[in-house]
Amino acid sequence: MFYAIGMIFGPGIGGLLAELGAYINASFILPFEVLVKPERNTEKTSILTICKNFDFSINLLITINGCILIGFNDATLDLHLKTIQHLSPSVEGAIFVVQGAFYAMFNPYWASLVDKVASKHSLCIAGCVFSMLNYIIAGPLPFIPINPNLWLVIIGQICLGIAFGGILVGSFTHGFQEIIKKGYPENVSTYAVISASFSSAFALGSAIGPAIGGYLMGQLGYRWATLPMVALEFLFISVLITGSSSGIGAATAVQFSRAGANVVVTGRRADKVSEVAK
């Protein structure tokens, strides 16, 4: 939530400072931010140990993916807007505010929804779909016969803000759930290690996104640069759908295997399976 607040106010304040005194005002103000050093407590749970868990690591990759999306957007959208029409820095900042505002508005919705769904990854899938929609229409993609349009960019920012909440909430909740299922203690040590892991994933994705965005923007231009992002989201959607289907199938197999065990041991006929299952 506090990240969303920063996403809302940061671009707007930056745009106003740029208008009032060029870039130097923001450079003077940023060093006065206060950084709080988190306490570490990893006496009982090792970060390397939980990262070896495949299911947990998948959720870290999902978080990295989400932050790559935001980092790519932050590095490239401003240049893309300049090719559409001339906008003042404050208006450009306001367009970035749209993303943060919708992230803040929908994050509580994702948080309330995560306890109501069987697979937490369904939120991640929805987030990837929304983010893919953003990169399809924001350019739009070069083979779509539509000229770049400011309103398409704004709609895309709305989609991206909604998407980011689903990706983060779904991946963090599923990752936490997997660690607890593996038998790790529900204590401060485990919570701290999980939080540190996702914070590192967040930082890594935030570093990769702008680097990829800047390179692709320079080599291909915005409309072609968004194509790899669409492909990345399609890949994650495919993997998550396959994984979710496997998980549901595994759970169903366990239930039937329990019922089937009684059939094998007692020698009951197949027509009694339904009675055993009950």
Short mmCIF file of C-alpha atoms in Angstrom, two decimals:
data_model
loop_
_atom_site.label_atom_id
_atom_site.label_comp_id
_atom_site.label_asym_id
_atom_site.label_seq_id
_atom_site.Cartn_x
_atom_site.Cartn_y
_atom_site.Cartn_z
CA MET A 1 0.00 0.00 0.00
CA PHE A 2 2.78 2.45 0.90
CA TYR A 3 4.53 1.55 -2.34
CA ALA A 4 1.33 2.59 -4.10
CA ILE A 5 1.34 5.92 -2.27
CA GLY A 6 4.86 6.52 -3.56
CA MET A 7 3.76 5.56 -7.07
CA ILE A 8 0.94 8.11 -6.86
CA PHE A 9 2.84 11.10 -5.51
CA GLY A 10 6.31 10.46 -6.93
CA PRO A 11 5.67 11.16 -10.63
CA GLY A 12 3.45 14.16 -9.91
CA ILE A 13 5.92 15.75 -7.52
CA GLY A 14 8.78 14.99 -9.91
CA GLY A 15 6.94 16.62 -12.80
CA LEU A 16 6.19 19.77 -10.79
CA LEU A 17 9.78 20.02 -9.57
CA ALA A 18 11.01 19.61 -13.13
CA GLU A 19 8.80 22.49 -14.25
CA LEU A 20 9.82 24.75 -11.35
CA GLY A 21 13.55 24.25 -11.44
CA ALA A 22 14.49 21.60 -13.98
CA TYR A 23 15.86 18.26 -12.80
CA ILE A 24 18.14 19.70 -10.13
CA ASN A 25 15.32 20.33 -7.60
CA ALA A 26 14.44 16.65 -7.47
CA SER A 27 18.14 15.83 -7.11
CA PHE A 28 18.38 18.07 -4.05
CA ILE A 29 15.25 16.67 -2.40
CA LEU A 30 15.78 12.94 -2.90
CA PRO A 31 18.92 12.68 -0.69
CA PHE A 32 16.83 13.75 2.31
CA GLU A 33 14.75 10.56 2.20
CA VAL A 34 15.05 8.43 5.34
CA LEU A 35 16.08 4.80 4.93
CA VAL A 36 15.17 2.42 7.75
CA LYS A 37 17.43 -0.57 8.12
CA PRO A 38 15.34 -3.69 8.79
CA GLU A 39 16.24 -6.01 11.62
CA ARG A 40 17.35 -9.48 10.63
CA ASN A 41 16.41 -12.62 12.44
CA THR A 42 17.39 -15.77 10.55
CA GLU A 43 18.47 -17.95 13.45
CA LYS A 44 15.99 -20.71 12.69
CA THR A 45 15.19 -20.26 9.00
CA SER A 46 17.77 -19.81 6.26
CA ILE A 47 17.00 -17.77 3.18
CA LEU A 48 19.05 -20.16 1.04
CA THR A 49 17.07 -23.11 2.35
CA ILE A 50 13.67 -21.74 1.47
CA CYS A 51 14.87 -20.49 -1.91
CA LYS A 52 15.79 -24.09 -2.78
CA ASN A 53 12.09 -24.88 -2.58
CA PHE A 54 10.93 -24.94 -6.19
CA ASP A 55 7.36 -23.78 -5.53
CA PHE A 56 8.62 -20.86 -3.46
CA SER A 57 11.19 -19.88 -6.09
CA ILE A 58 8.48 -19.80 -8.76
CA ASN A 59 6.69 -17.15 -6.74
CA LEU A 60 9.89 -15.13 -6.50
CA LEU A 61 10.14 -15.28 -10.31
CA ILE A 62 6.55 -14.06 -10.58
CA THR A 63 7.39 -11.10 -8.35
CA ILE A 64 10.50 -10.35 -10.43
CA ASN A 65 8.31 -10.46 -13.52
CA GLY A 66 5.87 -7.95 -12.05
CA CYS A 67 8.66 -5.53 -11.15
CA ILE A 68 10.21 -5.91 -14.60
CA LEU A 69 6.88 -4.78 -16.04
CA ILE A 70 6.83 -1.66 -13.88
CA GLY A 71 10.51 -0.90 -14.47
CA PHE A 72 10.12 -1.30 -18.22
CA ASN A 73 7.13 1.01 -18.16
CA ASP A 74 8.92 3.68 -16.11
CA ALA A 75 11.93 3.68 -18.43
CA THR A 76 10.13 3.74 -21.77
CA LEU A 77 6.70 5.31 -21.45
CA ASP A 78 7.98 8.88 -21.13
CA LEU A 79 9.83 8.59 -24.45
CA HIS A 80 6.79 7.01 -26.08
CA LEU A 81 4.55 9.85 -24.90
CA LYS A 82 6.86 12.37 -26.56
CA THR A 83 6.29 10.67 -29.91
CA ILE A 84 2.50 10.92 -29.54
CA GLN A 85 2.18 14.59 -28.62
CA HIS A 86 3.95 17.31 -26.69
CA LEU A 87 3.00 17.21 -23.00
CA SER A 88 4.21 19.27 -20.07
CA PRO A 89 6.20 17.40 -17.38
CA SER A 90 3.32 17.72 -14.92
CA VAL A 91 0.87 16.13 -17.38
CA GLU A 92 3.31 13.31 -18.08
CA GLY A 93 3.66 12.80 -14.34
CA ALA A 94 -0.12 12.69 -14.01
CA ILE A 95 -0.27 9.86 -16.55
CA PHE A 96 2.14 7.85 -14.42
CA VAL A 97 -0.02 8.64 -11.38
CA VAL A 98 -2.89 6.72 -13.02
CA GLN A 99 -0.95 3.48 -12.67
CA GLY A 100 -0.19 4.03 -8.98
CA ALA A 101 -3.73 5.17 -8.21
CA PHE A 102 -5.32 2.04 -9.65
CA TYR A 103 -2.72 -0.13 -7.94
CA ALA A 104 -3.68 1.48 -4.62
CA MET A 105 -7.41 1.17 -5.27
CA PHE A 106 -7.36 -2.47 -6.37
CA ASN A 107 -4.74 -3.80 -3.96
CA PRO A 108 -7.28 -4.14 -1.09
CA TYR A 109 -9.59 -5.96 -3.51
CA TRP A 110 -6.85 -8.45 -4.41
CA ALA A 111 -6.08 -8.89 -0.70
CA SER A 112 -9.72 -9.70 0.08
CA LEU A 113 -10.01 -12.00 -2.92
CA VAL A 114 -6.90 -14.06 -2.17
CA ASP A 115 -8.57 -15.79 0.80
CA LYS A 116 -11.58 -16.76 -1.30
CA VAL A 117 -9.83 -18.57 -4.15
CA ALA A 118 -8.47 -22.10 -4.06
CA SER A 119 -5.35 -21.30 -6.09
CA LYS A 120 -3.53 -18.09 -5.19
CA HIS A 121 -1.88 -18.21 -8.59
CA SER A 122 -5.22 -17.36 -10.19
CA LEU A 123 -4.56 -13.78 -9.04
CA CYS A 124 -1.16 -13.88 -10.73
CA ILE A 125 -2.73 -15.18 -13.93
CA ALA A 126 -5.27 -12.36 -13.89
CA GLY A 127 -2.47 -9.87 -13.25
CA CYS A 128 -0.43 -11.19 -16.17
CA VAL A 129 -3.46 -10.93 -18.46
CA PHE A 130 -4.04 -7.30 -17.47
CA SER A 131 -0.36 -6.43 -17.89
CA MET A 132 -0.24 -8.15 -21.28
CA LEU A 133 -3.27 -6.09 -22.32
CA ASN A 134 -1.40 -2.93 -21.35
CA TYR A 135 1.57 -3.71 -23.57
CA ILE A 136 -0.69 -4.74 -26.43
CA ILE A 137 -2.59 -1.44 -26.56
CA ALA A 138 -0.10 1.11 -25.17
CA GLY A 139 2.08 1.00 -28.30
CA PRO A 140 0.04 -0.49 -29.75
CA LEU A 141 1.86 -3.56 -31.08
CA PRO A 142 3.31 -2.83 -34.54
CA PHE A 143 1.08 -5.27 -36.41
CA ILE A 144 -2.11 -3.75 -34.95
CA PRO A 145 -3.44 -1.20 -37.49
CA ILE A 146 -4.04 1.56 -34.93
CA ASN A 147 -2.01 4.72 -34.55
CA PRO A 148 -0.48 5.52 -31.13
CA ASN A 149 -3.08 7.24 -29.00
CA LEU A 150 -2.87 8.98 -25.63
CA TRP A 151 -6.11 7.42 -24.41
CA LEU A 152 -4.83 3.94 -25.21
CA VAL A 153 -1.78 4.72 -23.08
CA ILE A 154 -3.98 5.85 -20.18
CA ILE A 155 -6.17 2.73 -20.42
CA GLY A 156 -2.99 0.67 -20.50
CA GLN A 157 -1.74 2.37 -17.33
CA ILE A 158 -5.01 1.49 -15.63
CA CYS A 159 -4.55 -2.15 -16.65
CA LEU A 160 -0.95 -2.18 -15.44
CA GLY A 161 -1.87 -0.72 -12.06
CA ILE A 162 -4.57 -3.36 -11.58
CA ALA A 163 -2.21 -6.09 -12.77
CA PHE A 164 0.64 -5.24 -10.41
CA GLY A 165 -1.51 -5.76 -7.32
CA GLY A 166 -2.72 -9.17 -8.45
CA ILE A 167 0.80 -10.33 -9.28
CA LEU A 168 2.30 -9.22 -5.97
CA VAL A 169 -0.53 -10.34 -3.68
CA GLY A 170 -0.93 -13.70 -5.41
CA SER A 171 2.78 -14.56 -5.53
CA PHE A 172 3.53 -13.48 -1.95
CA THR A 173 0.53 -15.29 -0.49
CA HIS A 174 1.21 -18.48 -2.45
CA GLY A 175 4.91 -18.37 -1.54
CA PHE A 176 4.13 -17.94 2.15
CA GLN A 177 1.59 -20.76 1.98
CA GLU A 178 4.11 -23.12 0.39
CA ILE A 179 6.75 -22.45 3.06
CA ILE A 180 4.32 -23.09 5.91
CA LYS A 181 3.12 -26.29 4.19
CA LYS A 182 6.73 -27.51 4.11
CA GLY A 183 6.81 -27.43 7.90
CA TYR A 184 8.72 -24.24 8.59
CA PRO A 185 7.75 -22.61 11.90
CA GLU A 186 5.32 -19.71 11.86
CA ASN A 187 7.56 -17.33 13.75
CA VAL A 188 9.33 -14.01 13.29
CA SER A 189 12.38 -15.69 11.79
CA THR A 190 10.39 -17.32 8.99
CA TYR A 191 8.39 -14.17 8.33
CA ALA A 192 11.59 -12.11 8.12
CA VAL A 193 13.26 -14.50 5.68
CA ILE A 194 10.18 -14.66 3.43
CA SER A 195 9.88 -10.88 3.46
CA ALA A 196 13.59 -10.48 2.70
CA SER A 197 13.33 -12.92 -0.21
CA PHE A 198 10.47 -11.04 -1.81
CA SER A 199 12.15 -7.70 -1.15
CA SER A 200 15.23 -8.97 -3.01
CA ALA A 201 13.06 -10.23 -5.86
CA PHE A 202 11.33 -6.85 -5.95
CA ALA A 203 14.66 -5.01 -6.14
CA LEU A 204 16.05 -7.37 -8.79
CA GLY A 205 13.03 -6.96 -11.05
CA SER A 206 13.11 -3.20 -10.54
CA ALA A 207 16.73 -3.18 -11.73
CA ILE A 208 16.23 -5.51 -14.70
CA GLY A 209 13.10 -3.78 -16.04
CA PRO A 210 14.60 -0.36 -16.82
CA ALA A 211 17.77 -1.94 -18.24
CA ILE A 212 15.78 -4.12 -20.63
CA GLY A 213 13.43 -1.26 -21.44
CA GLY A 214 16.21 1.18 -22.25
CA TYR A 215 18.02 -1.31 -24.47
CA LEU A 216 14.94 -2.45 -26.40
CA MET A 217 13.70 1.11 -26.75
CA GLY A 218 17.00 2.20 -28.25
CA GLN A 219 17.22 -0.75 -30.61
CA LEU A 220 13.61 -1.29 -31.66
CA GLY A 221 11.46 1.65 -30.65
CA TYR A 222 8.55 1.43 -28.23
CA ARG A 223 6.04 -0.46 -30.36
CA TRP A 224 8.43 -3.32 -31.14
CA ALA A 225 9.98 -3.20 -27.66
CA THR A 226 6.66 -4.09 -26.06
CA LEU A 227 6.44 -7.34 -28.04
CA PRO A 228 8.96 -9.22 -25.81
CA MET A 229 6.98 -8.06 -22.76
CA VAL A 230 3.78 -9.49 -24.23
CA ALA A 231 5.65 -12.74 -24.94
CA LEU A 232 6.97 -12.81 -21.36
CA GLU A 233 3.48 -12.48 -19.92
CA PHE A 234 2.15 -15.14 -22.28
CA LEU A 235 4.90 -17.45 -21.03
CA PHE A 236 4.02 -16.84 -17.37
CA ILE A 237 0.31 -17.29 -18.04
CA SER A 238 0.97 -20.63 -19.76
CA VAL A 239 3.24 -21.87 -16.96
CA LEU A 240 0.84 -20.79 -14.22
CA ILE A 241 -2.21 -22.31 -15.90
CA THR A 242 -0.33 -25.57 -16.42
CA GLY A 243 0.90 -25.54 -12.84
CA SER A 244 -2.53 -24.75 -11.42
CA SER A 245 -4.10 -27.54 -13.46
CA SER A 246 -1.45 -29.96 -12.22
CA GLY A 247 -2.09 -28.89 -8.66
CA ILE A 248 -5.83 -29.45 -8.97
CA GLY A 249 -5.20 -32.79 -10.64
CA ALA A 250 -2.82 -33.84 -7.89
CA ALA A 251 -5.32 -32.94 -5.19
CA THR A 252 -8.04 -34.92 -6.98
CA ALA A 253 -5.69 -37.89 -7.40
CA VAL A 254 -4.95 -37.91 -3.67
CA GLN A 255 -8.65 -38.01 -2.83
CA PHE A 256 -9.33 -40.87 -5.24
CA SER A 257 -6.22 -42.76 -4.14
CA ARG A 258 -7.49 -42.70 -0.56
CA ALA A 259 -10.81 -44.09 -1.68
CA GLY A 260 -9.16 -46.56 -4.04
CA ALA A 261 -6.88 -47.92 -1.32
CA ASN A 262 -9.88 -49.27 0.55
CA VAL A 263 -11.14 -50.88 -2.64
CA VAL A 264 -7.83 -52.67 -3.25
CA VAL A 265 -7.33 -53.79 0.35
CA THR A 266 -10.85 -55.06 0.96
CA GLY A 267 -11.43 -56.41 -2.55
CA ARG A 268 -14.63 -54.43 -3.03
CA ARG A 269 -16.16 -54.17 -6.47
CA ALA A 270 -15.79 -51.05 -8.62
CA ASP A 271 -19.44 -50.18 -8.10
CA LYS A 272 -18.65 -49.54 -4.43
CA VAL A 273 -16.10 -46.80 -5.14
CA SER A 274 -18.66 -44.06 -4.71
CA GLU A 275 -19.66 -45.43 -1.31
CA VAL A 276 -16.03 -45.58 -0.20
CA ALA A 277 -15.40 -42.04 -1.42
CA LYS A 278 -18.27 -40.84 0.73
#
